[in-house]
Coordinates of C-alpha atoms in Angstrom, one line a residue:
X97 CA 0.0 0.0 0.0
X98 CA 3.0 2.3 0.1
X99 CA 4.3 4.5 2.9
X100 CA 2.9 4.5 6.4
X101 CA 0.0 7.0 7.0
X102 CA 1.0 10.5 8.3
X103 CA -0.2 10.9 11.9
X104 CA -3.4 13.0 12.1
X105 CA -3.6 13.5 8.3
X106 CA -6.2 12.4 5.8
X107 CA -4.8 9.5 3.7
X108 CA -6.2 8.4 0.4
X109 CA -6.5 4.7 0.2
X110 CA -4.9 3.3 -3.0
X111 CA -5.3 -0.3 -3.7
X112 CA -6.2 -2.8 -6.4
X113 CA -9.9 -3.1 -7.0
X114 CA -9.6 -6.8 -6.4
X115 CA -7.6 -6.6 -3.2
X116 CA -9.2 -7.0 0.2
X117 CA -7.7 -3.7 1.5
X118 CA -8.9 -1.8 -1.6
X119 CA -12.4 -3.1 -1.1
X120 CA -12.3 -2.2 2.5
X121 CA -11.0 1.3 1.7
X122 CA -13.7 1.8 -0.9
X123 CA -16.3 0.7 1.6
X124 CA -15.0 3.2 4.2
X125 CA -15.2 6.0 1.7
X126 CA -18.8 5.2 0.8
X127 CA -19.9 4.6 4.4
X128 CA -17.9 7.3 6.3
X129 CA -17.1 9.8 3.5
X130 CA -13.6 10.6 4.8
X131 CA -10.8 8.0 5.3
X132 CA -8.6 8.7 8.4
X133 CA -5.2 7.5 9.4
X134 CA -5.1 5.0 12.2
X135 CA -4.3 7.5 15.0
X136 CA -6.9 9.9 13.7
X137 CA -9.4 7.0 13.7
X138 CA -8.7 6.5 17.4
X139 CA -9.3 10.2 18.0
X140 CA -12.6 10.1 16.1
X141 CA -13.9 7.0 18.0
X142 CA -13.0 8.6 21.3
X143 CA -14.7 11.9 20.5
X144 CA -17.7 10.2 18.9
X145 CA -18.3 8.1 22.0
X146 CA -17.8 11.2 24.3
X147 CA -20.4 13.1 22.3
X148 CA -22.8 10.1 22.4
X149 CA -22.4 9.7 26.1
X150 CA -23.3 13.3 26.8
X151 CA -26.3 13.2 24.5
X152 CA -27.5 9.9 25.8
X153 CA -27.4 11.2 29.4
X154 CA -29.5 14.2 28.5
X155 CA -32.0 12.2 26.4
X156 CA -32.3 9.5 28.9
X157 CA -33.1 11.8 31.8
X158 CA -35.8 13.4 29.7
X159 CA -37.3 10.2 28.3
X160 CA -37.4 8.3 31.6
X161 CA -39.7 10.9 33.0
X162 CA -41.8 10.8 29.8
X163 CA -42.0 7.0 30.0
X164 CA -43.0 7.1 33.6
X165 CA -45.7 9.7 33.0
X166 CA -47.0 7.7 30.0
X167 CA -47.3 4.5 32.0
X168 CA -49.5 6.2 34.6
X169 CA -51.6 8.2 32.1
X170 CA -52.3 5.3 29.6
X171 CA -52.9 2.8 32.4
X172 CA -55.5 5.0 33.9
X173 CA -57.1 5.7 30.4
X174 CA -57.2 2.0 29.8
X175 CA -59.5 1.6 32.8
X176 CA -61.6 4.8 32.3
X177 CA -62.1 5.2 28.5
X178 CA -64.9 3.2 27.0
X179 CA -65.1 4.6 23.5
X180 CA -61.5 3.5 22.7
X181 CA -60.4 -0.1 22.7
X182 CA -58.9 -0.9 26.0
X183 CA -56.0 -2.8 24.4
X184 CA -54.8 0.4 22.7
X185 CA -54.1 2.2 26.0
X186 CA -52.9 -0.9 27.6
X187 CA -50.4 -1.5 24.8
X188 CA -49.1 2.0 25.1
X189 CA -48.7 1.6 28.8
X190 CA -46.9 -1.7 28.5
X191 CA -44.5 -0.4 25.8
X192 CA -43.5 2.6 28.0
X193 CA -43.2 0.3 31.1
X194 CA -40.8 -2.1 29.2
X195 CA -38.9 0.9 27.9
X196 CA -38.0 2.0 31.4
X197 CA -35.6 -0.8 32.4
X198 CA -34.3 -1.3 28.8
X199 CA -33.4 2.3 28.2
X200 CA -32.0 2.7 31.7
X201 CA -29.7 -0.4 31.3
X202 CA -28.4 0.7 27.9
X203 CA -27.9 4.3 29.0
X204 CA -25.9 3.0 32.0
X205 CA -23.7 0.8 29.9
X206 CA -22.9 3.7 27.5
X207 CA -22.6 6.6 29.9
X208 CA -21.9 5.4 33.5
X209 CA -20.7 1.9 33.7
X210 CA -17.0 1.2 33.2
X211 CA -16.5 -2.6 33.0
X212 CA -12.9 -3.8 32.7
X213 CA -13.2 -7.3 31.1
X214 CA -15.6 -6.5 28.3
X215 CA -14.3 -6.8 24.8
X216 CA -13.1 -3.7 22.9
X217 CA -15.9 -1.8 21.0
X218 CA -18.7 -3.0 23.3
X219 CA -19.6 0.7 24.1
X220 CA -20.1 1.4 20.4
X221 CA -22.4 -1.6 20.1
X222 CA -24.3 -0.4 23.2
X223 CA -24.8 3.0 21.6
X224 CA -26.2 1.4 18.5
X225 CA -28.5 -0.8 20.6
X226 CA -29.7 2.3 22.4
X227 CA -30.7 4.0 19.2
X228 CA -32.2 0.7 17.9
X229 CA -34.2 0.2 21.1
X230 CA -35.8 3.6 20.7
X231 CA -36.5 2.8 17.0
X232 CA -38.3 -0.3 18.0
X233 CA -40.2 1.5 20.8
X234 CA -41.3 4.0 18.1
X235 CA -42.3 1.2 15.8
X236 CA -44.4 -0.5 18.5
X237 CA -46.2 2.7 19.4
X238 CA -46.8 3.6 15.7
X239 CA -48.1 0.1 14.9
X240 CA -50.4 0.4 17.9
X241 CA -51.6 3.8 16.6
X242 CA -52.9 2.1 13.5
X243 CA -55.9 1.1 15.6
X244 CA -57.0 4.8 15.9
X245 CA -55.5 7.3 13.5
X246 CA -53.1 5.4 11.3
X247 CA -50.1 7.8 11.7
X248 CA -46.4 6.9 12.2
X249 CA -45.3 10.0 13.9
X250 CA -43.7 8.3 16.9
X251 CA -41.6 6.1 14.6
X252 CA -40.6 9.1 12.5
X253 CA -39.5 11.1 15.6
X254 CA -37.5 8.2 17.1
X255 CA -35.8 7.5 13.8
X256 CA -34.7 11.0 12.9
X257 CA -33.8 11.9 16.5
X258 CA -31.4 9.0 16.7
X259 CA -29.7 10.2 13.5
X260 CA -29.4 13.7 14.7
X261 CA -28.5 13.3 18.4
X262 CA -26.1 10.3 18.1
X263 CA -23.1 9.7 15.8
X264 CA -23.9 6.1 14.9
X265 CA -22.0 3.8 12.6
X266 CA -23.5 3.9 9.2
X267 CA -23.6 0.1 9.0
X268 CA -25.6 -0.1 12.3
X269 CA -28.0 2.6 11.0
X270 CA -28.6 0.7 7.8
X271 CA -29.2 -2.6 9.7
X272 CA -31.4 -0.8 12.2
X273 CA -33.5 0.9 9.6
X274 CA -33.9 -2.4 7.7
X275 CA -35.2 -4.1 10.9
X276 CA -37.4 -1.1 11.7
X277 CA -39.0 -1.0 8.2
X278 CA -39.5 -4.8 8.4
X279 CA -41.2 -4.5 11.8
X280 CA -43.4 -1.6 10.5
X281 CA -44.4 -3.5 7.4
X282 CA -45.3 -6.7 9.4
X283 CA -47.1 -4.7 12.1
X284 CA -49.1 -2.4 9.8
X285 CA -50.2 -5.4 7.7
X286 CA -51.4 -7.2 10.8
X287 CA -53.2 -4.3 12.5
X288 CA -54.3 -2.1 9.6
X289 CA -56.7 -3.9 7.2
X290 CA -57.6 -1.1 4.8
X291 CA -55.3 -1.1 1.8
X292 CA -55.3 2.7 1.3
X293 CA -54.5 3.2 5.0
X294 CA -51.7 0.7 4.8
X295 CA -50.1 2.5 1.9
X296 CA -50.5 5.8 3.6
X297 CA -48.7 4.5 6.7
X298 CA -45.9 2.6 4.9
X299 CA -44.9 5.2 2.3
X300 CA -43.6 7.6 5.0
X301 CA -41.8 4.8 6.7
X302 CA -39.6 4.2 3.6
X303 CA -38.9 7.9 3.1
X304 CA -38.0 8.2 6.8
X305 CA -35.6 5.3 6.5
X306 CA -33.8 6.8 3.6
X307 CA -33.6 10.3 5.2
X308 CA -32.3 8.8 8.5
X309 CA -29.5 7.0 6.7
X310 CA -28.5 10.1 4.8
X311 CA -28.6 12.3 8.0
X312 CA -26.6 9.7 9.9
X313 CA -23.9 9.4 7.2
X314 CA -23.8 13.2 6.8
X315 CA -23.3 13.8 10.5
X316 CA -20.6 11.2 10.7
X317 CA -18.8 12.5 7.6
X318 CA -18.9 16.1 8.9
X319 CA -17.4 15.0 12.3
X320 CA -14.7 13.0 10.6
X321 CA -13.8 15.8 8.2
X322 CA -13.6 18.3 11.1
X323 CA -11.3 15.9 13.1
X324 CA -9.1 15.4 10.0
X325 CA -8.8 19.1 9.5
X326 CA -8.2 19.8 13.1
X327 CA -5.5 17.2 13.5
X328 CA -3.8 18.4 10.3
X329 CA -3.7 21.9 11.7
X330 CA -2.4 20.7 15.0
X331 CA 0.3 18.6 13.3
X332 CA 1.3 21.6 11.2
X333 CA 1.3 23.8 14.3
X334 CA 3.5 21.3 16.1
X335 CA 5.9 21.2 13.1
X336 CA 6.1 25.0 13.1
X337 CA 6.8 25.1 16.8
X338 CA 9.5 22.4 16.4
X339 CA 11.1 24.3 13.6
X340 CA 10.8 27.7 15.3
X341 CA 14.5 28.0 16.0
X342 CA 15.3 27.0 12.4
X343 CA 12.9 29.6 11.1
X344 CA 14.4 32.2 13.4
X345 CA 17.9 31.4 12.1
X346 CA 16.6 31.5 8.6
X347 CA 14.9 34.8 9.1
X348 CA 18.1 36.2 10.7
X349 CA 20.3 34.9 7.8
X350 CA 17.8 36.3 5.3
X351 CA 17.8 39.7 7.0
X352 CA 21.6 39.8 7.0
X353 CA 21.7 38.8 3.3
X354 CA 19.2 41.6 2.5
X355 CA 21.3 44.1 4.4
X356 CA 24.4 43.0 2.7
X357 CA 22.8 43.2 -0.7
X358 CA 21.4 46.7 0.1
X359 CA 24.9 47.8 1.2
X360 CA 26.3 46.3 -2.0
X361 CA 23.7 48.2 -4.1
X362 CA 24.5 51.4 -2.4
X363 CA 28.3 50.9 -2.9
X364 CA 27.8 50.0 -6.6
X365 CA 25.6 53.1 -7.0
X366 CA 28.5 55.2 -5.7
X367 CA 30.9 53.4 -8.0
X368 CA 28.6 53.9 -11.0
X369 CA 28.5 57.6 -10.2
X370 CA 32.3 57.7 -10.1
X371 CA 32.4 55.8 -13.4
X372 CA 29.9 58.1 -15.0
X373 CA 32.0 61.1 -14.0
X374 CA 35.1 59.4 -15.3
X375 CA 33.3 58.5 -18.6
X376 CA 32.2 62.1 -19.0
X377 CA 35.7 63.2 -18.5
X378 CA 37.0 60.7 -21.1
X379 CA 34.3 61.8 -23.6
X380 CA 35.4 65.4 -23.2
X381 CA 39.0 64.4 -23.6
X382 CA 38.3 62.2 -26.7
X383 CA 36.3 65.0 -28.3
X384 CA 39.3 67.3 -27.8
X385 CA 41.6 64.7 -29.3
X386 CA 39.3 64.3 -32.3
X387 CA 39.2 68.0 -32.8
X388 CA 43.0 68.2 -32.6
X389 CA 43.3 65.3 -35.1
X390 CA 41.0 67.0 -37.6
X391 CA 42.9 70.2 -37.2
X392 CA 46.3 68.4 -37.7
X393 CA 45.0 66.4 -40.7
X394 CA 43.7 69.6 -42.2
X395 CA 47.2 71.1 -42.1
X396 CA 49.1 67.9 -42.8
X397 CA 50.8 66.7 -45.9
X398 CA 50.4 63.3 -47.6
X399 CA 53.8 62.0 -46.5
X400 CA 54.3 58.3 -45.7
X401 CA 55.4 57.3 -42.3
X402 CA 59.1 56.6 -42.1
X403 CA 60.5 53.4 -40.6
X404 CA 61.1 53.8 -36.9
X405 CA 58.2 56.2 -36.2
X406 CA 56.2 55.2 -33.2
X407 CA 52.4 55.8 -33.2
X408 CA 50.7 56.6 -29.9
X409 CA 53.7 55.2 -28.0
X410 CA 52.5 51.7 -28.9
X411 CA 53.5 50.5 -32.4
X412 CA 56.7 51.1 -34.3
X413 CA 56.6 51.4 -38.1
X414 CA 58.8 49.0 -39.9
X415 CA 57.9 49.3 -43.6
X416 CA 55.0 50.2 -45.9
X417 CA 53.3 47.2 -47.4
X418 CA 50.3 48.7 -49.2
X419 CA 48.4 51.8 -50.2
X420 CA 44.7 52.2 -50.5
X421 CA 42.1 54.9 -51.4
X422 CA 41.7 56.0 -47.8
X423 CA 44.9 55.1 -46.1
X424 CA 48.3 53.3 -46.1
X425 CA 49.2 49.9 -44.6
X426 CA 52.4 49.3 -42.8
X427 CA 54.1 46.5 -41.0
X428 CA 54.6 47.5 -37.4
X429 CA 55.8 46.0 -34.1
X430 CA 53.2 46.2 -31.4
X431 CA 54.9 46.6 -28.0
X432 CA 51.8 45.5 -26.1
X433 CA 51.1 42.3 -28.1
X434 CA 54.8 41.7 -28.6
X435 CA 54.4 40.8 -32.3
X436 CA 54.2 42.2 -35.8
X437 CA 50.9 43.7 -36.8
X438 CA 49.4 45.4 -39.8
X439 CA 49.0 49.2 -39.3
X440 CA 46.3 50.9 -41.4
X441 CA 46.7 54.7 -41.2
X442 CA 44.2 57.2 -42.5
X443 CA 45.8 59.4 -45.1
X444 CA 46.1 63.1 -44.4
X445 CA 45.1 63.9 -48.0
X446 CA 42.1 61.6 -48.1
X447 CA 39.7 64.5 -47.3
X448 CA 39.2 65.8 -43.8
X449 CA 35.5 65.3 -42.8
X450 CA 33.5 63.9 -40.0
X451 CA 31.9 61.4 -42.4
X452 CA 35.4 60.0 -43.3
X453 CA 36.2 59.5 -39.6
X454 CA 32.8 57.7 -39.1
X455 CA 33.4 55.5 -42.1
X456 CA 36.9 54.6 -40.9
X457 CA 35.6 53.7 -37.4
X458 CA 32.6 51.8 -38.9
X459 CA 35.0 49.7 -41.0
X460 CA 37.1 48.9 -38.0
X461 CA 34.0 48.0 -36.0
X462 CA 32.6 45.8 -38.8
X463 CA 35.9 43.9 -39.1
X464 CA 36.0 43.3 -35.4
X465 CA 32.4 41.9 -35.5
X466 CA 33.2 39.3 -38.2
X467 CA 34.8 36.0 -37.1
X468 CA 36.1 34.0 -40.0
X469 CA 39.5 32.7 -41.1
X470 CA 39.4 34.7 -44.3
X471 CA 38.7 38.0 -42.5
X472 CA 41.6 39.8 -40.9
X473 CA 40.6 40.6 -37.2
X474 CA 41.0 44.1 -35.8
X475 CA 43.2 44.4 -32.7
X476 CA 43.0 48.1 -31.8
X477 CA 41.9 51.5 -33.1
X478 CA 43.5 54.7 -31.9
X479 CA 44.7 58.3 -32.6
X480 CA 48.4 59.1 -33.0
X481 CA 50.0 62.1 -31.4
X482 CA 50.0 63.9 -34.8
X483 CA 46.2 63.4 -35.1
X484 CA 46.3 60.4 -37.5
X485 CA 43.6 57.8 -37.0
X486 CA 45.1 54.3 -37.2
X487 CA 43.9 50.7 -37.0
X488 CA 45.9 47.7 -35.9
X489 CA 45.0 44.4 -37.6
X490 CA 46.5 40.9 -37.5
X491 CA 49.4 40.7 -40.0
X492 CA 48.9 37.9 -42.6
X493 CA 52.2 37.3 -44.4
X494 CA 52.0 36.1 -47.9
X495 CA 52.3 37.0 -51.6
X496 CA 49.9 39.5 -53.3
X497 CA 47.4 38.1 -55.8
X498 CA 48.8 40.4 -58.5
X499 CA 52.3 38.9 -58.1
X500 CA 50.9 35.3 -58.2
X501 CA 49.1 36.1 -61.5
X502 CA 52.2 37.8 -63.0
X503 CA 54.5 34.9 -62.0
X504 CA 52.2 31.9 -62.6
X505 CA 49.7 33.2 -65.1
X506 CA 45.9 32.6 -64.9
X507 CA 44.7 30.0 -62.4
X508 CA 43.0 26.8 -63.1
X509 CA 39.2 26.9 -62.7
X510 CA 39.4 24.6 -59.7
X511 CA 42.0 26.7 -57.8
X512 CA 40.1 29.9 -58.6
X513 CA 36.9 28.3 -57.4
X514 CA 38.5 27.2 -54.1
X515 CA 39.7 30.8 -53.5
X516 CA 36.3 32.2 -54.5
X517 CA 34.5 29.8 -52.2
X518 CA 36.6 31.0 -49.3
X519 CA 35.8 34.6 -50.2
X520 CA 32.1 33.8 -50.5
X521 CA 32.2 32.1 -47.0
X522 CA 33.8 35.3 -45.6
X523 CA 31.0 37.4 -47.2
X524 CA 28.4 35.0 -45.8
X525 CA 29.9 35.5 -42.3
X526 CA 29.8 39.2 -42.8
X527 CA 26.1 39.0 -43.9
X528 CA 25.3 36.9 -40.8
X529 CA 26.8 39.6 -38.6
X530 CA 24.5 42.2 -40.4
X531 CA 27.4 43.7 -42.5
X532 CA 27.3 44.4 -46.2
X533 CA 30.8 45.0 -47.8
X534 CA 29.6 47.0 -50.9
X535 CA 33.2 47.0 -52.4
X536 CA 33.9 43.5 -53.4
X537 CA 36.2 43.3 -56.4
X538 CA 39.0 40.9 -57.8

């Protein structure tokens, strides 16, 4: 069946439909409405019997007086009345007289007597017998009433009162109602000879039986549900009390962590303010450098850089390796990276304009965003002391395409296709990065 039931908690019975335990669990759900764990079942039985004992004491004290008065009154009427059959009053008196010792004995067994050697559960059976005894008393009085008015009021009151006042086992209620209906049917058929009056008397009996069973089950299910909820709350309260210290430690740790995070946020806010101030200073300085560069380029001449010249205190020019429309390309030694790099310098005579600066920076940014073996990566972009804008790229040693064509002649289609495929892959990588070259040529 799985794990042991949780103390005080409601457990759902899970079993094979063909297993005995599964059938028993299904029966309990139908009969009781709520399935309880074993310890909760013990609590339910204890509280059920305590409630029944209190109610039986109250009911018995009231009904014993009623029985005694009824014996005296109906015994006298049996002797004095002449227009009513003497046996009617005599029967009522005898029923009440027999009820006195029977009810007293059952009430004493349930509420006052504490025998030590009786088997377990005897008090529950005594409670069911108490309710059944009053059901039979009501049946006897209602059968006797068929001689005069044909009503079943006493039986109805006895049946419903037992379902409301007592928390009976549903099985006992069903058996008791079956016996009560059987007794009423036999008695009414024996005493009442008119068929319409028989039907008028027995129809309410069946309705009362169904209503009594429903009320008895509802009262039991409500009590079991209340106990299950209460025990669950008590168990959870006990767990919370047991874990109180752990919760206190957890709350303290959480409070310390929150305070630490708040302090960190405040510290970072101050750091961000300092960084913003530093950034504003750098932006102002960079703007001044750009203005100086534009001014220097405007006055400069289109002279190539001589070997040995150092740009920005970082890269030393070795030799010129190429000239383009916007700038010149040199081999240089990067002192930071400790290796040779390609240095692309914006030419002074290429036209001094902000658009040209933006284009040069955009090309450097685009090259840095593309990752492909056929694309030369950008390493650094800066401004030299004389205002020249330069870009450092990885140096790819090799032979220019023009020299290859001059020395070896035209390529074979396969070789040209392989080189073209590499170039196409590089363009595809650029397109994937959102960059369009717009100047592809052989």
